[in-house]
Short mmCIF file of C-alpha atoms in Angstrom, two decimals:
data_model
loop_
_atom_site.label_atom_id
_atom_site.label_comp_id
_atom_site.label_asym_id
_atom_site.label_seq_id
_atom_site.Cartn_x
_atom_site.Cartn_y
_atom_site.Cartn_z
CA UNK A 596 -5.28 -47.36 -223.18
CA UNK A 597 -2.10 -49.15 -223.25
CA UNK A 598 -0.66 -51.39 -226.11
CA UNK A 599 0.08 -54.99 -225.34
CA UNK A 600 3.60 -55.10 -223.85
CA UNK A 601 2.71 -52.10 -221.75
CA UNK A 602 5.78 -49.59 -220.98
CA UNK A 603 8.47 -51.84 -222.02
CA UNK A 604 6.92 -52.60 -225.38
CA UNK A 605 6.65 -48.91 -225.95
CA UNK A 606 10.41 -48.10 -225.14
CA UNK A 607 11.50 -50.97 -227.14
CA UNK A 608 9.50 -49.55 -230.24
CA UNK A 609 10.79 -46.26 -229.64
CA UNK A 610 14.21 -47.51 -229.81
CA UNK A 611 13.49 -49.21 -233.18
CA UNK A 612 11.88 -46.23 -234.54
CA UNK A 613 14.94 -44.26 -233.52
CA UNK A 614 17.16 -46.66 -235.20
CA UNK A 615 15.09 -46.24 -238.40
CA UNK A 616 15.65 -42.44 -238.01
CA UNK A 617 19.18 -42.97 -238.11
CA UNK A 618 19.25 -45.58 -240.88
CA UNK A 619 17.20 -43.09 -243.03
CA UNK A 620 19.42 -40.15 -242.10
CA UNK A 621 22.57 -42.23 -243.18
CA UNK A 622 20.76 -43.06 -246.39
CA UNK A 623 20.24 -39.36 -247.21
CA UNK A 624 23.88 -38.36 -246.57
CA UNK A 625 24.67 -41.41 -248.82
CA UNK A 626 22.78 -39.75 -251.46
CA UNK A 627 25.17 -37.24 -251.82
CA UNK A 628 28.02 -39.59 -252.76
CA UNK A 629 26.03 -41.19 -255.69
CA UNK A 630 26.14 -39.50 -259.08
CA UNK A 631 22.26 -38.81 -260.01
CA UNK A 632 20.22 -36.30 -262.00
CA UNK A 633 19.38 -33.41 -259.90
CA UNK A 634 15.53 -34.03 -260.33
CA UNK A 635 16.06 -37.65 -259.00
CA UNK A 636 17.91 -36.66 -256.18
CA UNK A 637 15.44 -33.92 -255.23
CA UNK A 638 12.48 -36.80 -255.36
CA UNK A 639 14.43 -39.24 -253.19
CA UNK A 640 15.49 -36.57 -250.68
CA UNK A 641 11.84 -35.57 -250.20
CA UNK A 642 10.78 -39.08 -249.99
CA UNK A 643 13.15 -39.79 -247.50
CA UNK A 644 12.04 -36.75 -245.43
CA UNK A 645 8.56 -37.45 -245.62
CA UNK A 646 9.16 -40.91 -244.21
CA UNK A 647 10.95 -39.53 -241.48
CA UNK A 648 8.53 -36.66 -240.60
CA UNK A 649 6.01 -39.58 -240.62
CA UNK A 650 7.78 -41.74 -238.14
CA UNK A 651 8.26 -38.79 -235.76
CA UNK A 652 4.49 -37.51 -236.16
CA UNK A 653 3.12 -41.12 -235.65
CA UNK A 654 5.46 -42.78 -233.11
CA UNK A 655 6.74 -39.75 -230.86
CA UNK A 656 4.22 -37.13 -231.33
CA UNK A 657 0.98 -39.48 -231.51
CA UNK A 658 -0.68 -37.45 -234.15
CA UNK A 659 -3.02 -40.62 -234.82
CA UNK A 660 -4.72 -39.88 -231.39
CA UNK A 661 -6.08 -36.56 -232.91
CA UNK A 662 -8.59 -38.52 -234.95
CA UNK A 663 -9.28 -41.14 -232.73
CA UNK A 664 -12.58 -41.37 -230.50
CA UNK A 665 -11.86 -41.99 -226.99
#
């Protein structure tokens, strides 16, 4: 079943997700420039990487379809 907006909507959404992944990567590299405790750095880095992983799994690998009934 197609989403409203068809293929053009899917492509547009894909580009927005790709832009979000780029922004998250820039923030990850920006964390290196900030002086903070090691524990906080690790927590923030793991949180950002989990956000990256969720975006990739949900929008590009379509993991939600594994549990959705047809």
